[in-house]
Short mmCIF file of C-alpha atoms (C1' of nucleotides) in Angstrom, two decimals:
data_model
loop_
_atom_site.label_atom_id
_atom_site.label_comp_id
_atom_site.label_asym_id
_atom_site.label_seq_id
_atom_site.Cartn_x
_atom_site.Cartn_y
_atom_site.Cartn_z
CA UNK A 1 -175.41 60.81 168.50
CA UNK A 2 -173.81 58.99 171.41
CA UNK A 3 -170.37 57.49 170.93
CA UNK A 4 -170.33 53.70 171.11
CA UNK A 5 -166.70 52.63 171.33
CA UNK A 6 -166.39 49.15 169.88
CA UNK A 7 -162.91 48.57 171.27
CA UNK A 8 -159.80 50.34 172.55
CA UNK A 9 -158.11 50.13 169.16
CA UNK A 10 -157.22 53.61 167.87
CA UNK A 11 -158.36 52.74 164.35
CA UNK A 12 -161.67 51.49 165.66
CA UNK A 13 -162.15 54.51 167.95
CA UNK A 14 -161.42 56.87 165.08
CA UNK A 15 -163.87 55.08 162.81
CA UNK A 16 -166.48 55.35 165.55
CA UNK A 17 -166.35 59.12 165.02
CA UNK A 18 -165.80 59.70 161.33
CA UNK A 19 -165.86 56.21 159.81
CA UNK A 20 -168.91 56.59 157.62
CA UNK A 21 -169.49 57.61 154.03
CA UNK A 22 -170.13 61.30 154.75
CA UNK A 23 -168.14 62.70 157.67
CA UNK A 24 -164.81 62.98 155.89
CA UNK A 25 -166.50 64.74 152.98
CA UNK A 26 -167.66 67.41 155.40
CA UNK A 27 -164.10 67.64 156.71
CA UNK A 28 -162.85 67.83 153.11
CA UNK A 29 -165.14 70.76 152.34
CA UNK A 30 -163.88 72.56 155.42
CA UNK A 31 -160.26 71.87 154.49
CA UNK A 32 -160.73 73.48 151.11
CA UNK A 33 -163.02 76.29 152.18
CA UNK A 34 -161.89 76.96 155.77
CA UNK A 35 -165.50 77.70 156.66
CA UNK A 36 -168.85 76.59 155.33
CA UNK A 37 -172.50 77.28 155.92
CA UNK A 38 -175.09 74.53 156.02
CA UNK A 39 -176.01 75.39 152.47
CA UNK A 40 -172.41 75.18 151.29
CA UNK A 41 -172.23 71.53 152.33
CA UNK A 42 -175.45 70.80 150.47
CA UNK A 43 -173.94 72.22 147.28
CA UNK A 44 -171.17 69.60 147.15
CA UNK A 45 -171.21 67.14 144.27
CA UNK A 46 -172.13 64.15 146.39
CA UNK A 47 -175.53 65.62 147.28
CA UNK A 48 -175.86 64.70 150.93
CA UNK A 49 -179.42 64.59 152.26
CA UNK A 50 -180.25 67.41 154.67
CA UNK A 51 -181.15 65.18 157.60
CA UNK A 52 -177.94 63.19 157.21
CA UNK A 53 -175.95 66.42 157.01
CA UNK A 54 -177.56 67.70 160.19
CA UNK A 55 -176.81 64.48 162.06
CA UNK A 56 -173.17 64.38 160.86
CA UNK A 57 -172.55 68.02 161.74
CA UNK A 58 -173.97 67.29 165.20
CA UNK A 59 -171.79 64.19 165.54
CA UNK A 60 -168.63 65.97 164.43
CA UNK A 61 -169.36 68.90 166.71
CA UNK A 62 -170.10 66.64 169.68
CA UNK A 63 -166.79 64.91 169.09
CA UNK A 64 -164.84 68.12 168.78
CA UNK A 65 -163.89 67.89 165.12
CA UNK A 66 -165.83 70.98 164.03
CA UNK A 67 -167.36 74.05 165.68
CA UNK A 68 -170.39 76.18 164.97
CA UNK A 69 -170.22 79.92 165.17
CA UNK A 70 -172.32 82.95 164.31
CA UNK A 71 -171.92 84.28 160.82
CA UNK A 72 -170.62 87.86 160.99
CA UNK A 73 -172.97 89.05 158.25
CA UNK A 74 -176.26 87.45 159.20
CA UNK A 75 -178.07 85.85 162.10
CA UNK A 76 -179.77 83.47 159.71
CA UNK A 77 -176.47 81.92 158.73
CA UNK A 78 -174.22 79.61 160.72
CA UNK A 79 -170.53 79.10 160.12
CA UNK A 80 -168.95 75.71 160.53
CA UNK A 81 -165.18 75.46 160.99
CA UNK A 82 -162.62 72.81 161.79
CA UNK A 83 -161.25 72.69 165.31
CA UNK A 84 -157.59 71.83 165.91
CA UNK A 85 -158.73 68.22 166.15
CA UNK A 86 -160.27 68.60 162.72
CA UNK A 87 -157.27 70.39 161.24
CA UNK A 88 -155.14 67.51 162.50
CA UNK A 89 -156.98 65.26 160.08
CA UNK A 90 -155.08 66.98 157.25
CA UNK A 91 -152.26 64.40 157.02
CA UNK A 92 -154.89 61.68 156.86
CA UNK A 93 -156.76 63.48 154.07
CA UNK A 94 -153.50 63.90 152.20
CA UNK A 95 -152.79 60.18 152.37
CA UNK A 96 -156.26 59.42 151.08
CA UNK A 97 -155.58 61.72 148.15
CA UNK A 98 -152.24 60.07 147.43
CA UNK A 99 -153.77 56.60 147.57
CA UNK A 100 -156.62 57.67 145.33
CA UNK A 101 -154.15 59.28 142.96
CA UNK A 102 -152.52 55.87 142.52
CA UNK A 103 -155.73 53.91 142.00
CA UNK A 104 -158.28 56.28 140.46
CA UNK A 105 -158.38 58.71 137.60
CA UNK A 106 -158.51 62.08 139.30
CA UNK A 107 -160.12 65.28 138.06
CA UNK A 108 -157.56 67.56 136.47
CA UNK A 109 -157.78 70.41 138.99
CA UNK A 110 -157.05 68.03 141.84
CA UNK A 111 -153.92 66.69 140.15
CA UNK A 112 -152.15 69.99 140.63
CA UNK A 113 -152.66 69.80 144.39
CA UNK A 114 -151.44 66.21 144.45
CA UNK A 115 -148.33 67.18 142.54
CA UNK A 116 -147.58 69.87 145.11
CA UNK A 117 -148.11 67.41 147.95
CA UNK A 118 -145.85 64.84 146.36
CA UNK A 119 -143.10 67.38 145.86
CA UNK A 120 -142.84 68.05 149.59
CA UNK A 121 -145.50 66.60 151.83
CA UNK A 122 -144.27 68.20 155.04
CA UNK A 123 -143.98 71.64 153.47
CA UNK A 124 -147.51 71.36 152.10
CA UNK A 125 -148.93 70.43 155.49
CA UNK A 126 -147.13 73.27 157.22
CA UNK A 127 -148.36 75.76 154.64
CA UNK A 128 -151.94 74.58 155.03
CA UNK A 129 -151.80 74.68 158.80
CA UNK A 130 -150.55 78.25 158.71
CA UNK A 131 -153.50 79.10 156.48
CA UNK A 132 -155.86 77.76 159.11
CA UNK A 133 -154.27 79.69 161.92
CA UNK A 134 -154.80 82.95 160.08
CA UNK A 135 -158.44 83.66 160.77
CA UNK A 136 -159.13 86.42 158.30
CA UNK A 137 -158.53 84.67 155.01
CA UNK A 138 -161.20 84.97 152.34
CA UNK A 139 -163.50 82.03 151.75
CA UNK A 140 -162.19 80.10 148.78
CA UNK A 141 -164.53 78.16 146.49
CA UNK A 142 -165.07 74.47 147.11
CA UNK A 143 -163.17 72.08 144.86
CA UNK A 144 -164.18 68.43 145.08
CA UNK B 1 -171.52 44.82 146.02
CA UNK B 2 -171.49 47.17 143.05
CA UNK B 3 -169.47 50.38 143.24
CA UNK B 4 -171.62 53.51 143.18
CA UNK B 5 -169.30 56.46 142.68
CA UNK B 6 -170.89 59.51 144.19
CA UNK B 7 -168.52 61.96 142.50
CA UNK B 8 -165.07 62.22 140.94
CA UNK B 9 -163.51 63.46 144.17
CA UNK B 10 -160.69 61.14 145.27
CA UNK B 11 -161.80 61.31 148.89
CA UNK B 12 -165.33 60.40 147.93
CA UNK B 13 -164.21 57.60 145.59
CA UNK B 14 -162.01 56.15 148.31
CA UNK B 15 -164.82 56.28 150.85
CA UNK B 16 -167.05 54.49 148.35
CA UNK B 17 -164.73 51.49 148.74
CA UNK B 18 -163.62 51.42 152.37
CA UNK B 19 -165.52 54.29 153.98
CA UNK B 20 -167.61 52.32 156.41
CA UNK B 21 -167.19 51.26 160.01
CA UNK B 22 -165.69 47.84 159.26
CA UNK B 23 -163.51 47.73 156.14
CA UNK B 24 -160.47 49.45 157.61
CA UNK B 25 -160.61 47.12 160.61
CA UNK B 26 -160.24 44.20 158.22
CA UNK B 27 -157.31 46.00 156.60
CA UNK B 28 -155.87 46.66 160.06
CA UNK B 29 -156.01 42.97 160.97
CA UNK B 30 -154.22 42.11 157.73
CA UNK B 31 -151.57 44.77 158.36
CA UNK B 32 -150.75 43.29 161.73
CA UNK B 33 -151.11 39.64 160.79
CA UNK B 34 -150.13 39.59 157.09
CA UNK B 35 -152.75 36.92 156.50
CA UNK B 36 -156.01 35.99 158.16
CA UNK B 37 -158.66 33.33 157.87
CA UNK B 38 -162.35 34.13 158.09
CA UNK B 39 -162.29 32.98 161.69
CA UNK B 40 -159.34 35.24 162.55
CA UNK B 41 -161.36 38.32 161.59
CA UNK B 42 -164.24 37.14 163.76
CA UNK B 43 -161.92 36.92 166.75
CA UNK B 44 -161.13 40.65 166.71
CA UNK B 45 -162.31 42.73 169.64
CA UNK B 46 -164.96 44.61 167.68
CA UNK B 47 -166.97 41.44 167.07
CA UNK B 48 -168.09 41.92 163.50
CA UNK B 49 -171.18 39.96 162.48
CA UNK B 50 -170.48 37.08 160.10
CA UNK B 51 -172.75 38.35 157.33
CA UNK B 52 -171.20 41.82 157.47
CA UNK B 53 -167.73 40.28 157.40
CA UNK B 54 -168.61 38.22 154.33
CA UNK B 55 -170.00 41.25 152.51
CA UNK B 56 -166.98 43.42 153.36
CA UNK B 57 -164.49 40.74 152.33
CA UNK B 58 -166.36 40.44 149.04
CA UNK B 59 -166.36 44.22 148.58
CA UNK B 60 -162.66 44.58 149.36
CA UNK B 61 -161.80 41.69 147.05
CA UNK B 62 -163.95 43.04 144.24
CA UNK B 63 -162.18 46.35 144.57
CA UNK B 64 -158.72 44.83 144.64
CA UNK B 65 -157.75 45.67 148.20
CA UNK B 66 -157.47 42.06 149.38
CA UNK B 67 -157.13 38.62 147.79
CA UNK B 68 -158.35 35.17 148.70
CA UNK B 69 -156.10 32.17 148.41
CA UNK B 70 -156.09 28.52 149.38
CA UNK B 71 -154.70 27.71 152.78
CA UNK B 72 -151.61 25.51 152.38
CA UNK B 73 -152.61 23.26 155.29
CA UNK B 74 -156.30 22.68 154.66
CA UNK B 75 -158.95 22.88 151.96
CA UNK B 76 -161.45 23.97 154.56
CA UNK B 77 -159.55 27.16 155.27
CA UNK B 78 -159.19 30.29 153.17
CA UNK B 79 -156.40 32.82 153.46
CA UNK B 80 -157.04 36.50 153.00
CA UNK B 81 -154.14 38.83 152.22
CA UNK B 82 -153.62 42.44 151.27
CA UNK B 83 -152.88 43.22 147.63
CA UNK B 84 -150.43 46.00 146.75
CA UNK B 85 -153.44 48.31 146.71
CA UNK B 86 -154.18 47.21 150.25
CA UNK B 87 -150.59 47.50 151.40
CA UNK B 88 -150.59 51.04 150.03
CA UNK B 89 -153.15 51.92 152.67
CA UNK B 90 -150.37 51.67 155.27
CA UNK B 91 -149.51 55.39 155.31
CA UNK B 92 -153.20 56.13 155.78
CA UNK B 93 -153.45 53.68 158.67
CA UNK B 94 -150.40 55.24 160.24
CA UNK B 95 -151.94 58.69 160.11
CA UNK B 96 -155.11 57.38 161.73
CA UNK B 97 -152.96 55.96 164.52
CA UNK B 98 -151.11 59.24 164.98
CA UNK B 99 -154.36 61.20 165.07
CA UNK B 100 -155.88 58.78 167.53
CA UNK B 101 -152.73 58.93 169.63
CA UNK B 102 -153.30 62.66 170.01
CA UNK B 103 -156.99 62.46 170.88
CA UNK B 104 -157.59 59.11 172.56
CA UNK B 105 -156.03 57.14 175.35
CA UNK B 106 -154.36 54.25 173.59
CA UNK B 107 -153.74 50.74 174.88
CA UNK B 108 -150.20 50.37 176.17
CA UNK B 109 -148.99 47.84 173.60
CA UNK B 110 -150.01 50.13 170.75
CA UNK B 111 -148.07 53.06 172.21
CA UNK B 112 -144.79 51.33 171.47
CA UNK B 113 -145.65 51.09 167.79
CA UNK B 114 -146.71 54.74 167.71
CA UNK B 115 -143.43 55.77 169.32
CA UNK B 116 -141.52 53.91 166.63
CA UNK B 117 -143.61 55.55 163.90
CA UNK B 118 -143.07 59.00 165.36
CA UNK B 119 -139.32 58.48 165.54
CA UNK B 120 -139.09 58.00 161.79
CA UNK B 121 -142.28 57.59 159.81
CA UNK B 122 -140.63 56.89 156.47
CA UNK B 123 -138.32 54.29 157.92
CA UNK B 124 -141.23 52.55 159.60
CA UNK B 125 -143.22 52.40 156.38
CA UNK B 126 -140.29 51.04 154.43
CA UNK B 127 -139.64 48.37 157.04
CA UNK B 128 -143.27 47.28 157.01
CA UNK B 129 -143.45 47.16 153.23
CA UNK B 130 -140.38 44.96 153.12
CA UNK B 131 -142.10 42.64 155.59
CA UNK B 132 -145.02 42.31 153.21
CA UNK B 133 -142.85 41.56 150.21
CA UNK B 134 -141.25 38.63 152.01
CA UNK B 135 -143.89 35.96 151.66
CA UNK B 136 -142.64 33.36 154.08
CA UNK B 137 -142.81 35.27 157.32
CA UNK B 138 -144.56 33.58 160.24
CA UNK B 139 -148.06 34.74 161.10
CA UNK B 140 -147.83 37.15 164.00
CA UNK B 141 -150.63 37.44 166.55
CA UNK B 142 -153.27 40.11 166.07
CA UNK B 143 -152.92 43.20 168.24
CA UNK B 144 -155.90 45.56 168.23
"C1'" DT C 1 -166.53 3.88 159.01
"C1'" DA C 2 -169.55 6.82 161.52
"C1'" DT C 3 -169.81 10.79 164.05
"C1'" DT C 4 -168.43 14.92 165.75
"C1'" DT C 5 -165.97 19.21 165.17
"C1'" DG C 6 -164.09 23.13 162.47
"C1'" DT C 7 -164.41 26.46 158.83
"C1'" DA C 8 -166.64 29.53 155.77
"C1'" DC C 9 -170.13 31.14 154.79
"C1'" DT C 10 -175.84 31.99 153.92
"C1'" DT C 11 -180.50 32.91 155.52
"C1'" DG C 12 -184.28 35.04 158.18
"C1'" DC C 13 -185.88 38.65 160.60
"C1'" DA C 14 -186.24 42.67 163.65
"C1'" DA C 15 -184.07 47.12 164.42
"C1'" DA C 16 -181.57 50.90 162.95
"C1'" DA C 17 -179.87 53.97 159.48
"C1'" DC C 18 -180.48 56.07 155.08
"C1'" DG C 19 -182.50 58.89 151.42
"C1'" DC C 20 -185.95 61.59 149.53
"C1'" DA C 21 -189.57 65.01 149.79
"C1'" DA C 22 -192.02 68.09 152.32
"C1'" DG C 23 -192.61 71.17 156.15
"C1'" DC C 24 -191.28 74.85 159.33
"C1'" DA C 25 -189.61 78.87 162.00
"C1'" DA C 26 -186.65 82.70 162.12
"C1'" DA C 27 -184.04 86.02 159.49
"C1'" DT C 28 -183.44 88.62 155.43
"C1'" DT C 29 -184.62 90.62 151.02
"C1'" DT C 30 -187.81 92.78 147.90
"C1'" DA D 1 -196.19 93.04 153.74
"C1'" DA D 2 -194.91 89.32 150.93
"C1'" DA D 3 -191.56 86.39 149.09
"C1'" DT D 4 -187.22 84.23 149.67
"C1'" DT D 5 -183.29 82.39 152.13
"C1'" DT D 6 -181.36 79.62 155.70
"C1'" DG D 7 -180.92 75.90 158.81
"C1'" DC D 8 -182.83 72.69 160.10
"C1'" DT D 9 -186.94 68.76 161.44
"C1'" DT D 10 -190.48 65.34 160.26
"C1'" DG D 11 -192.63 61.40 157.76
"C1'" DC D 12 -192.09 57.52 155.44
"C1'" DG D 13 -190.56 53.92 152.34
"C1'" DT D 14 -186.16 51.51 151.29
"C1'" DT D 15 -181.74 49.75 152.47
"C1'" DT D 16 -178.35 48.25 155.66
"C1'" DT D 17 -177.15 46.35 159.99
"C1'" DG D 18 -176.89 43.07 163.70
"C1'" DC D 19 -178.01 38.91 165.91
"C1'" DA D 20 -179.13 34.03 165.80
"C1'" DA D 21 -179.60 30.06 163.47
"C1'" DG D 22 -178.73 27.10 159.64
"C1'" DT D 23 -175.94 24.83 155.90
"C1'" DA D 24 -172.32 22.56 153.16
"C1'" DC D 25 -168.02 20.70 153.01
"C1'" DA D 26 -163.44 19.39 155.00
"C1'" DA D 27 -161.05 17.37 158.70
"C1'" DA D 28 -160.44 15.25 163.00
"C1'" DT D 29 -162.01 11.82 166.28
"C1'" DA D 30 -164.15 7.55 168.00
#
DNA sequence: TATTTGTACTTGCAAAACGCAAGCAAATTT
DNA sequence: AAATTTGCTTGCGTTTTGCAAGTACAAATA
C-alpha cells in the first residue's frame, strides 16, 4: 500500500495512485452515488474481487481520495465517500466519458448524461460539485 | 492482447484499453514529442521494461490509439505516432495535469505548461491539435 | 569486407499482483 | 438463540510484472 513514485511527472505520479484497472471505477461509483458501502461496490457490473476491493479502498484512503465514515444507521456498515481530492477527479471522469462516447457504443442511459455534459461542460461540473457539497442528499442508485 | 470488456460502462471500457500504469505514459511521450522510436520510450524517467513496452505498444496499436510507421532515415528504426483517437486523449491528459498540479509538487518546467493551460484551456487544446495536424514539425525533446 | 554498434524486439525466470472461493468476527435481523 | 448481513482476511492457483540476457536485422565503422 506504499506509494512508489516512479518519477516527478504529474501524469506518472497520478497513475501511481489511481492508474490501475479498478480505482477509477470505485471513484465512478462514488461520483454517481455520493456514498457507497463495501457491498455497494461489489454490486457493480465489473464484479471486483473482495480482496482487490479492500486493497484499492485502502490505497485510495491512504492517498486521500476517499474517506471512511460510520454509517448513521448501523455499526456493521461503513460509508465510503469522496474527499475534495476525489471530487476534483470529476473533470477527468468527464473527459473519459467524452472520449469513450466518441469511440465506443455507450449504454442508452449514459448518453443522456453525455449530452448534458456536451451542452455545457462547465455548468455540469459546477452543478455536480454543488451536489457534493450538500451533505444530506439521498443516495441515488448506481448507474454504470 | 485481446480486449476483455468488463462491462458496457464507458469508464470501464476505456480503462480496459489504457487503464494500467504504463499506457498513458506512452501517450504522454507522444503528446510531447509527436513521434517516438522504441528507444525514445525507453529513455523516459520511469524506466519501463522492454517487454512491457512492447506489449503496451502492441495493445495501443491494436486498439487504434497509436500507429507504427517506417522511419524515413533508417529501416532499422520504427516511428510511433498518435492516431486521432490518441490525440483525442489530450483533454484527458490536461485534466490529469491540472489535478496533479493541485495535489503534487510539480517540476518547474511543467508548471509553465500548466499555467498556459489554466489561462485558456480551450485555446491550449486547439493550439496543440493544430500542431499534430501539421506533419512536418521538428521532433521536440521529451519533457516528463 | 569483416566487425562492431544500434535498434527493436523476444525469451526465461523469479517475484509480485490478481482472481476466485472460502473463512471469519462483529453487528443485526428473525 | 439462530440465521443472516456486512466488511473484510486468508489460501492458493493463475496471470502479469520486472529484470537480465539473448536475438535478428540494419547501419556504421575499421
